Coordinates of C-alpha atoms in Angstrom, one line a residue:
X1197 CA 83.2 138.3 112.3
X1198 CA 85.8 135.6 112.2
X1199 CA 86.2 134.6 108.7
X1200 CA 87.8 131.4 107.3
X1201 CA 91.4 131.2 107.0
X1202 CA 93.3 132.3 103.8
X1203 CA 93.8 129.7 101.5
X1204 CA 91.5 127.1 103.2
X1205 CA 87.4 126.7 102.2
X1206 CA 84.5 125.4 103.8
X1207 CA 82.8 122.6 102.6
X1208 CA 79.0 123.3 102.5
X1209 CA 76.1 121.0 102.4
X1210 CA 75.5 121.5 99.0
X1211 CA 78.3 120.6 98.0
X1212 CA 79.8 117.7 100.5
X1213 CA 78.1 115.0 98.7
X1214 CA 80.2 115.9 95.7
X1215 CA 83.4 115.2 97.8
X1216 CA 81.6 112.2 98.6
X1217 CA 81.4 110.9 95.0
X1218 CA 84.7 111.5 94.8
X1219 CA 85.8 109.6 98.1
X1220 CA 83.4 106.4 97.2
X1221 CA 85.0 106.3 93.7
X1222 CA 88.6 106.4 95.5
X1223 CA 87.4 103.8 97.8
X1224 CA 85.7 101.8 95.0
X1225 CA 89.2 101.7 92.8
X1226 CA 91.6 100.6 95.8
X1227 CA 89.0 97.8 96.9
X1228 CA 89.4 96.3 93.4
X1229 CA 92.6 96.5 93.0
X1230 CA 93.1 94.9 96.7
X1231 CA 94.6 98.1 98.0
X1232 CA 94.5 98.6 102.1
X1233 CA 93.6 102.3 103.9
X1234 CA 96.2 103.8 106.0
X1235 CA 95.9 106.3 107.9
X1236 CA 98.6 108.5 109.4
X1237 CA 99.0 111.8 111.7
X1238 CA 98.0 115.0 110.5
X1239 CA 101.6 116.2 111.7
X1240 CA 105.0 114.5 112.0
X1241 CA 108.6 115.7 113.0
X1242 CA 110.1 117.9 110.8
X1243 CA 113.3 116.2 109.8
X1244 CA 110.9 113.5 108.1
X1245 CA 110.4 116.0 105.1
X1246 CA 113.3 117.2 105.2
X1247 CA 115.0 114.2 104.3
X1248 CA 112.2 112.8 102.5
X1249 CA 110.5 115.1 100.2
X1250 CA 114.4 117.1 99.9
X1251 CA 115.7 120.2 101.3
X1252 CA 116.3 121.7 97.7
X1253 CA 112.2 121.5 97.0
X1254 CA 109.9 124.4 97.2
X1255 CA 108.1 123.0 99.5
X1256 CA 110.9 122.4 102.3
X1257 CA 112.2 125.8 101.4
X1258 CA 109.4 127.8 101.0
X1259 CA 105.6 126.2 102.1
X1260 CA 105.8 124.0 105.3
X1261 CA 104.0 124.9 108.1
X1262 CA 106.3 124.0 110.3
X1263 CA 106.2 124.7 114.5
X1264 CA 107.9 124.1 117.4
X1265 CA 105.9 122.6 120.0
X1266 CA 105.6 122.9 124.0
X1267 CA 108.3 120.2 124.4
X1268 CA 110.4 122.4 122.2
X1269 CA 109.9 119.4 119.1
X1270 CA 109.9 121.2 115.7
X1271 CA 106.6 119.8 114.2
X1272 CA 105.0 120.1 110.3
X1273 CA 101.8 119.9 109.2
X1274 CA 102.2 117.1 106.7
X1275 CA 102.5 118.6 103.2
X1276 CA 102.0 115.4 101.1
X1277 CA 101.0 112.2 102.2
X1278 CA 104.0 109.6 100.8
X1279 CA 106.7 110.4 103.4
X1280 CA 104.2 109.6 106.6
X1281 CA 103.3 106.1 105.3
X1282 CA 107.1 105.5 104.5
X1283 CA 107.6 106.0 107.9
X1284 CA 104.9 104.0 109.2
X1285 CA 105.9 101.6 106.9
X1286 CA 109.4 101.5 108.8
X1287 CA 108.2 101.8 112.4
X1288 CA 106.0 99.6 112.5
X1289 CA 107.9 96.5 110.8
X1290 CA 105.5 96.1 107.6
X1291 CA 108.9 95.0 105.7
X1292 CA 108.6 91.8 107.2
X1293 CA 104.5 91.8 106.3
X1294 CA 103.7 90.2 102.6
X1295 CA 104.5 92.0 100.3
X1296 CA 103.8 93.7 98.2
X1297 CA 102.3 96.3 100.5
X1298 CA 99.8 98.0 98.7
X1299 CA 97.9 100.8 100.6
X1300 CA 95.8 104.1 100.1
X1301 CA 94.9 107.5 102.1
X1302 CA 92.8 110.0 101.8
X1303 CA 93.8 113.1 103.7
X1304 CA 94.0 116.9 104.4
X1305 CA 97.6 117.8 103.7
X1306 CA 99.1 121.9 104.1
X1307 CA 101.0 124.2 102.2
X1308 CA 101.7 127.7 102.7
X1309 CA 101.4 129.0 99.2
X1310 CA 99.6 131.6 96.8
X1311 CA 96.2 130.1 96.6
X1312 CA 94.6 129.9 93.2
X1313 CA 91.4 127.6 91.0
X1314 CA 92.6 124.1 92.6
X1315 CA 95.3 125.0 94.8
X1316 CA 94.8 125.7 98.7
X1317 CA 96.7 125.9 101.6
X1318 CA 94.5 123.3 103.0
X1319 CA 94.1 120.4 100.3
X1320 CA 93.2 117.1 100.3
X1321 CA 94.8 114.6 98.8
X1322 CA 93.4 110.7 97.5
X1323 CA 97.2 108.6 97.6
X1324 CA 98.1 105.1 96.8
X1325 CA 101.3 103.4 98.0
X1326 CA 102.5 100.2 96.7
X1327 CA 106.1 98.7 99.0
X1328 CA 107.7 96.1 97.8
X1329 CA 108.1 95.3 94.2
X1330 CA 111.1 96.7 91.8
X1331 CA 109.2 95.2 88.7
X1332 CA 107.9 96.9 86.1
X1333 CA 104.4 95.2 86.7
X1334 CA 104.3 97.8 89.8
X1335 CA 104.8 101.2 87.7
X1336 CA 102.1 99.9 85.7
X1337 CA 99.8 99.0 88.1
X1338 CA 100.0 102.1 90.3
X1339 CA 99.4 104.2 86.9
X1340 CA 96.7 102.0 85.7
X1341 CA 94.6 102.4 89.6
X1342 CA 95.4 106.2 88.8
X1343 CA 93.8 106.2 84.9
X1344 CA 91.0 103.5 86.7
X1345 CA 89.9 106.5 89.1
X1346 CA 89.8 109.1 86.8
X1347 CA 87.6 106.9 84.3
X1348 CA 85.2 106.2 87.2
X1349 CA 84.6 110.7 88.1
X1350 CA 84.1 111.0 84.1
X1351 CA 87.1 112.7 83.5
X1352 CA 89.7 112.7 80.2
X1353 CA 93.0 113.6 80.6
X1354 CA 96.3 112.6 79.1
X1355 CA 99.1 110.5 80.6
X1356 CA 102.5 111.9 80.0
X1357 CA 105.4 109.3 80.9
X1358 CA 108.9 109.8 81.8
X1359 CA 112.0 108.1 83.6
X1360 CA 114.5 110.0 85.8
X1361 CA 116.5 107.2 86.1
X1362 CA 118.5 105.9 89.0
X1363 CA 121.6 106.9 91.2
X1364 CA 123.9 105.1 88.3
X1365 CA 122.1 107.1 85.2
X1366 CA 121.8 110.3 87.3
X1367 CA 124.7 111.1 88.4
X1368 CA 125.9 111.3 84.2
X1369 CA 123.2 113.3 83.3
X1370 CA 123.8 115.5 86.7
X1371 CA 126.7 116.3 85.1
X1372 CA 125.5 116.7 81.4
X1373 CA 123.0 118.9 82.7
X1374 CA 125.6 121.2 84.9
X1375 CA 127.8 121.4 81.4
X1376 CA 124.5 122.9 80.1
X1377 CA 123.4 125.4 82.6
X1378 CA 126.9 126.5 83.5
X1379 CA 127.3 128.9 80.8
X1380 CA 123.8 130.7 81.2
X1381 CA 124.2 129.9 85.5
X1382 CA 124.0 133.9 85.8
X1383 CA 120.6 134.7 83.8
X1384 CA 119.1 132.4 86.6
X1385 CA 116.9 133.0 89.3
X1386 CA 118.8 132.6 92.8
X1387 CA 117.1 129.1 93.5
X1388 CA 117.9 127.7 90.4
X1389 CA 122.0 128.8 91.1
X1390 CA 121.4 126.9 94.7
X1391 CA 119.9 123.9 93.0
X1392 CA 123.0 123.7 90.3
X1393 CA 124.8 122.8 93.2
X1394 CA 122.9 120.7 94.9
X1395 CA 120.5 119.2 92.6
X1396 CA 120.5 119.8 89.2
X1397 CA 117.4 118.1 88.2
X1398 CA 115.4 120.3 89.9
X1399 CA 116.7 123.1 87.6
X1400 CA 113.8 121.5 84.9
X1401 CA 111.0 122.2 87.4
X1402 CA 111.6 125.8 88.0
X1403 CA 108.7 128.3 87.8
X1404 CA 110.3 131.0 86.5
X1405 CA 109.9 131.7 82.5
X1406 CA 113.6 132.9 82.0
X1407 CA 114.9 129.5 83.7
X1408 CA 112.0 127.9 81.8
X1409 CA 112.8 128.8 78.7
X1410 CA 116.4 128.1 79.1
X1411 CA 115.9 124.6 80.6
X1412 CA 114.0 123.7 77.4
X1413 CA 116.8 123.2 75.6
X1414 CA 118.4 121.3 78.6
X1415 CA 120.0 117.5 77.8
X1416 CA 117.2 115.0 77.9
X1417 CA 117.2 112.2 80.8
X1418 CA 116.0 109.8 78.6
X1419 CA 119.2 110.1 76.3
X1420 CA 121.2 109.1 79.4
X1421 CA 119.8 106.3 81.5
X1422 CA 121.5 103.2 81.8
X1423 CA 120.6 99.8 80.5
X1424 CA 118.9 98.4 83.6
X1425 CA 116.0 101.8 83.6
X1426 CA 116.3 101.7 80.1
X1427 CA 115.1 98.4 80.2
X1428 CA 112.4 99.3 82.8
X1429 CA 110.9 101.8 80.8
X1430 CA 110.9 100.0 78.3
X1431 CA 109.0 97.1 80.0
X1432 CA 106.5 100.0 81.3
X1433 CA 105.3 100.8 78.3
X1434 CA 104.8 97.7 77.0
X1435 CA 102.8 96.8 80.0
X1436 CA 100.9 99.8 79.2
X1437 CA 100.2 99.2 75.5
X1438 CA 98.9 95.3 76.5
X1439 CA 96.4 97.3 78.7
X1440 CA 94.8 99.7 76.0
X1441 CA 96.4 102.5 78.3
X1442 CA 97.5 105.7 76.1
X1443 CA 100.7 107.9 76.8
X1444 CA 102.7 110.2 75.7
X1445 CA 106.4 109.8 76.7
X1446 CA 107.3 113.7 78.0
X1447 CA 111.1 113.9 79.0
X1448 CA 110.5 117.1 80.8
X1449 CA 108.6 115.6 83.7
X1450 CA 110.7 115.3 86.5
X1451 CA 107.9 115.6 89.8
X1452 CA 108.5 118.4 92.0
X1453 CA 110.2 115.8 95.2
X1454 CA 113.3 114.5 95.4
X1455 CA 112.6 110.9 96.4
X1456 CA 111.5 110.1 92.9
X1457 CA 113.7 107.4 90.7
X1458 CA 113.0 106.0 87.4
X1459 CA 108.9 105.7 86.1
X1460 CA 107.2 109.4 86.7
X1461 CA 104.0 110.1 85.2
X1462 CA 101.3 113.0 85.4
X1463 CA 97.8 113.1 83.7
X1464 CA 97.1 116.5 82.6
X1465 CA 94.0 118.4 81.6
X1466 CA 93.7 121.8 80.1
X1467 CA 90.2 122.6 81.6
X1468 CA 91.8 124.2 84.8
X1469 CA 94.1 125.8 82.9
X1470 CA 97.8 126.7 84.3
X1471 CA 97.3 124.1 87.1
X1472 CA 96.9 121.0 84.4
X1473 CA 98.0 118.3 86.2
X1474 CA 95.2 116.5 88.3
X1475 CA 97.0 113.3 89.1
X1476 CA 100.8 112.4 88.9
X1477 CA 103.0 110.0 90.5
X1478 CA 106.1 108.0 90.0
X1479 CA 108.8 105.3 92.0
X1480 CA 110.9 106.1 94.9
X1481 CA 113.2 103.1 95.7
X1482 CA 115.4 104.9 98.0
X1483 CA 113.5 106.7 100.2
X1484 CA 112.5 104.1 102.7
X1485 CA 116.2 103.6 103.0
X1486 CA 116.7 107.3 102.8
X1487 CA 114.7 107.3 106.5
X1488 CA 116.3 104.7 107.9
X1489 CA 114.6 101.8 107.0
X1490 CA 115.1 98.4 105.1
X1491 CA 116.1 98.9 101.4
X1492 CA 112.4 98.8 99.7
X1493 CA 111.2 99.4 96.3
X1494 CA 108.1 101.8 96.1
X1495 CA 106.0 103.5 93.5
X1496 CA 102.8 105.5 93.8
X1497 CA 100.2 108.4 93.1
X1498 CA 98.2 111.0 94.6
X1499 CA 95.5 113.1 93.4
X1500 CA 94.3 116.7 95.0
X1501 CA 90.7 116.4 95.5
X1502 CA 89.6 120.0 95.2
X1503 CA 91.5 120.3 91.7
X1504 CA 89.5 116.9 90.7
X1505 CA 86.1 118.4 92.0
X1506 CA 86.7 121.8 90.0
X1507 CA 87.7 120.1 86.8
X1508 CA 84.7 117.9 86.9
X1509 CA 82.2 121.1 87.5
X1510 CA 84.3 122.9 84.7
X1511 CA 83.9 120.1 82.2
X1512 CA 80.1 119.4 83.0
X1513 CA 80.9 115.9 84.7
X1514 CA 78.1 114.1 86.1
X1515 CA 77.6 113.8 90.0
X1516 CA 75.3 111.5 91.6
X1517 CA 72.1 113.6 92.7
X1518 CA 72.2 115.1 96.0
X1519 CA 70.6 112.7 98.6
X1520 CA 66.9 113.3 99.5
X1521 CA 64.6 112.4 103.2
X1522 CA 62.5 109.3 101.5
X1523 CA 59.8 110.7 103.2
X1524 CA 58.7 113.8 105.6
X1525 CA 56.1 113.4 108.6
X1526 CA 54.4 116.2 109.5
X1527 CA 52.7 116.5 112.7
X1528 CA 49.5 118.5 113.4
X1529 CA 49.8 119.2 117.1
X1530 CA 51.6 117.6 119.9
X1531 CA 50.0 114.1 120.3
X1532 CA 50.4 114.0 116.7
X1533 CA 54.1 115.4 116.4
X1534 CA 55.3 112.6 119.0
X1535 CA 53.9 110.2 116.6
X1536 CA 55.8 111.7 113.9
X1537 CA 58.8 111.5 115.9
X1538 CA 58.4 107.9 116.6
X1539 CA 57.1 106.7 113.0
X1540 CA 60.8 108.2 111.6
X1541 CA 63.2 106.8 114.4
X1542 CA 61.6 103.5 113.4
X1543 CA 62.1 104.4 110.0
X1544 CA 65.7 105.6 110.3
X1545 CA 66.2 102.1 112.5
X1546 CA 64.9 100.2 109.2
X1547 CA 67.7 102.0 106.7
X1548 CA 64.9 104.5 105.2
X1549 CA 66.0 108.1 105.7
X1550 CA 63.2 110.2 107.7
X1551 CA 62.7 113.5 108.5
X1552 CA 60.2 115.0 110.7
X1553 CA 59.5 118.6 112.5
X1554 CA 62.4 120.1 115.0
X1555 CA 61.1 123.7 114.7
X1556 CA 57.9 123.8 116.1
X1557 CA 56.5 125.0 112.5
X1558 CA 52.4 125.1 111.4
X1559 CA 52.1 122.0 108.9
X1560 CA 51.6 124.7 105.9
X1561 CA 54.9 125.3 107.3
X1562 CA 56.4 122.1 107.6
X1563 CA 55.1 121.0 104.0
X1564 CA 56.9 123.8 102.8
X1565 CA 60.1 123.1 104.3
X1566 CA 59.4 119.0 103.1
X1567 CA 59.1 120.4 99.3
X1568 CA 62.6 122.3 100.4
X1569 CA 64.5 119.1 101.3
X1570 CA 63.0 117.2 98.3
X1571 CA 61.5 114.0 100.0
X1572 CA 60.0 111.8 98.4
X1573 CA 57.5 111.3 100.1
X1574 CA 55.0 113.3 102.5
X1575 CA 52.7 112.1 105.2
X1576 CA 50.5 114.2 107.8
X1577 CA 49.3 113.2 110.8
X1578 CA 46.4 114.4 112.3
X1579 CA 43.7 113.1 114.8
X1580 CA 41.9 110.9 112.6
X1581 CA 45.2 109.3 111.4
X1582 CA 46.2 109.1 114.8
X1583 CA 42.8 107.2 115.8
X1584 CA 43.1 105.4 112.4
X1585 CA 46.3 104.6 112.6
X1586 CA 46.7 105.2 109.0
X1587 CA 48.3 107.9 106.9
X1588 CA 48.1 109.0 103.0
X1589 CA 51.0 108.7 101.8
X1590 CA 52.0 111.7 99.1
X1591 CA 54.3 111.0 96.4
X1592 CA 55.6 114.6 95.5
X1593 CA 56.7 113.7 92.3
X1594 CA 53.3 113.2 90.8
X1595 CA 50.9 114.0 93.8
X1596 CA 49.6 110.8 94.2
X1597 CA 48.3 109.5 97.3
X1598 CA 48.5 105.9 99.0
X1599 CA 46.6 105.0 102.1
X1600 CA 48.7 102.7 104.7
X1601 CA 48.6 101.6 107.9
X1602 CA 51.5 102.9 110.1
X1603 CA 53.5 99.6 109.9
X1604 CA 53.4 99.7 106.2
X1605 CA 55.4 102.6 105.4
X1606 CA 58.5 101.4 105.9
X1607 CA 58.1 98.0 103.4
X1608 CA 56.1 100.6 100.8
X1609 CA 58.8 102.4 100.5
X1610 CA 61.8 100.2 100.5
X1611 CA 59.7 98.6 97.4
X1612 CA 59.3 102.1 95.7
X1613 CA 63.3 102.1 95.9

């Protein structure tokens, strides 16, 4: 038998409406907030992650399923979903669009990493983009969409709020920060030596408890930005407070990619344990330059839907009940079955959802199968309702019985609804 791959899940009947839930409450939050869908290729050149998510990230390094194709391209399965719409963004002119551009996906991304509760190789991701704006207004926009979602699947969890600052502020507190770590450089895992070179910043996101536990005493970004991101933080927050939206300001978030600047921001539940972020975010004003493009201000979020789904069955939330046929015909024998057949097509045609027989099954059978799929209603058609014309209609959840002419099924039921 071929099994599915490692890392990557099937998505059964019984549980796809869930997903579902999830998708319409996605959809339901970007149409109010007047946010467009995008929707870009499930692959893209390889270079574009490398210079936009960063070379010194785990995932460039270490999880891209990356391949070189027949005409010898070097190709990646995209691993997040923010670089491809920056590059959209830049191919296709939006700069000159109105802006601000605000837009949202929904899409399967791929990493190549140890899969645990949450966390798969193939994951999907619910992202929205917002191009154009440097204010303030922005950062708090794109976090309250992310807190607006959340509400909607029934789920608590606590914003944490940080500032990275910008090229100005950085560069001092890259410095403060290699002052730190120099000393202890040695008791460091062999990334975190590579990054002190490169990147320092990304020292604070290391895995690795020793490096952990040493970066906890690290400098603090916030004690070194300069006036202009102090300002905007500033202006965040009170944003944020106007809108009755909590936070805790945490100066060890830094996001794991390097195209972040200034505003970052995670929500964070503990009822999926170790992996307790289920939505985070933050600006990236440089990277639509940093690909070639027009200098444009960004900001932005994404969610993993699987980790959503699994904190909501962990914490009890509420789905939507699985959808049910509205009503099951059941056909004696074969006149009767072809009536059957055409009584739901007109159904379906009329918006009510109808099932009837495909198996060739005994009615005993069929009515067994019709309590199965938990319609609501059950009709069987014989001779006499065939000469009749006429059915009883059975309501299952209380057993009783309505007698109706063929043509009035359809507005019976739509008034039962």
């Amino acid at each position: 038998m071929i099994s599915v791959p490692k890392g990557t899940k099937d998505v059964l009947p019984s549980q796809a409406y869930k997903w579902q839930f999830i998708e319409n409450c996605a959809r339901d939050t970007a149409r109010r907030f007047n946010i467009s869908e995008v929707r870009t290729p499930l692959f893209e050149h390889t270079e574009l992650f490398a210079r936009g998510v960063g070379d010194t990230t785990d995932i460039v390094n270490k999880e891209m399923y990356t391949f070189t194709d027949k005409g010898g391209r070097s190709v990646t399965l995209k691993p997040e979903g923010t670089s491809g719409v920056a590059r959209m963004f830049i191919e296709n002119g939006l700069s000159s669009s109105p802006l601000p551009m605000k837009s949202f996906y929904i899409t399967p991304c791929y990493r190549y990493e140890r899969p645990q509760a949450g966390r798969l190789r193939e994951f999907h991701q619910f992202g929205v983009e917002i191009y154009g704006s440097a204010a303030p207004e922005a950062d708090a926009e794109a976090i309250f969409a992310a807190s607006d979602f959340l509400k909607k699947l029934g789920i608590a969890a606590q914003l944490r709020l940080n500032s990275i600052g910008c090229g100005t502020c950085r560069a001092e507190y890259n410095a403060a920060l290699k002052d730190y770590f120099r000393p202890r450089l040695d008791e460091m895992c062999p990334v975190c030596r590579e990054r002190f070179q490169k990147n320092p910043l990304r020292m604070l996101d290391c895995k690795e408890e020793t490096c952990r536990a040493i970066a906890a005493g690290a400098p603090k970004i916030t004690e070194h930005l300069c006036p202009d991101c102090a300002g905007h933080f500033s202006n965040v927050k009170g944003l944020l407070d106007a809108a009755g939206i909590n936070y805790v300001v945490d100066a060890n978030i830094v996001r794991g990619l390097d195209y972040y600047t200034r505003t970052v921001f995670e929500f964070v539940s503990s009822a999926i344990g170790a992996q307790g972020t289920v939505c985070a975010g933050g600006r990236y004003d440089g990277l639509i330059a940093q690909l070639g493009g027009p200098s444009t201000p960004a900001v932005g979020f994404a969610a993993g839907l699987e980790r959503l789904l699994l904190l909501m069955e962990n914490t009890g939330a509420e789905f939507p009940a699985a959808p049910v046929p509205d009503i099951y015909i059941a056909g004696m024998d074969g006149a009767s079955r072809a009536k059957a057949f055409a009584l739901a097509a007109g159904l379906r045609e009329e918006g009510v959802a109808a099932e009837c027989d495909l198996m060739g099954r005994s009615v005993k059978a069929q009515l067994k199968y019709a309590d199965k799929t938990g319609a609501r209603y059950v009709a069987v058609i014989g001779e006499s309702e065939l000469a009749e014309g006429a059915v009883n209609l059975k309501k299952m959840s209380d057993g009783s019985a309505t007698k109706l002419a063929f043509g009035e099924i359809c507005n019976f039921i739509k008034g039962e609804n």
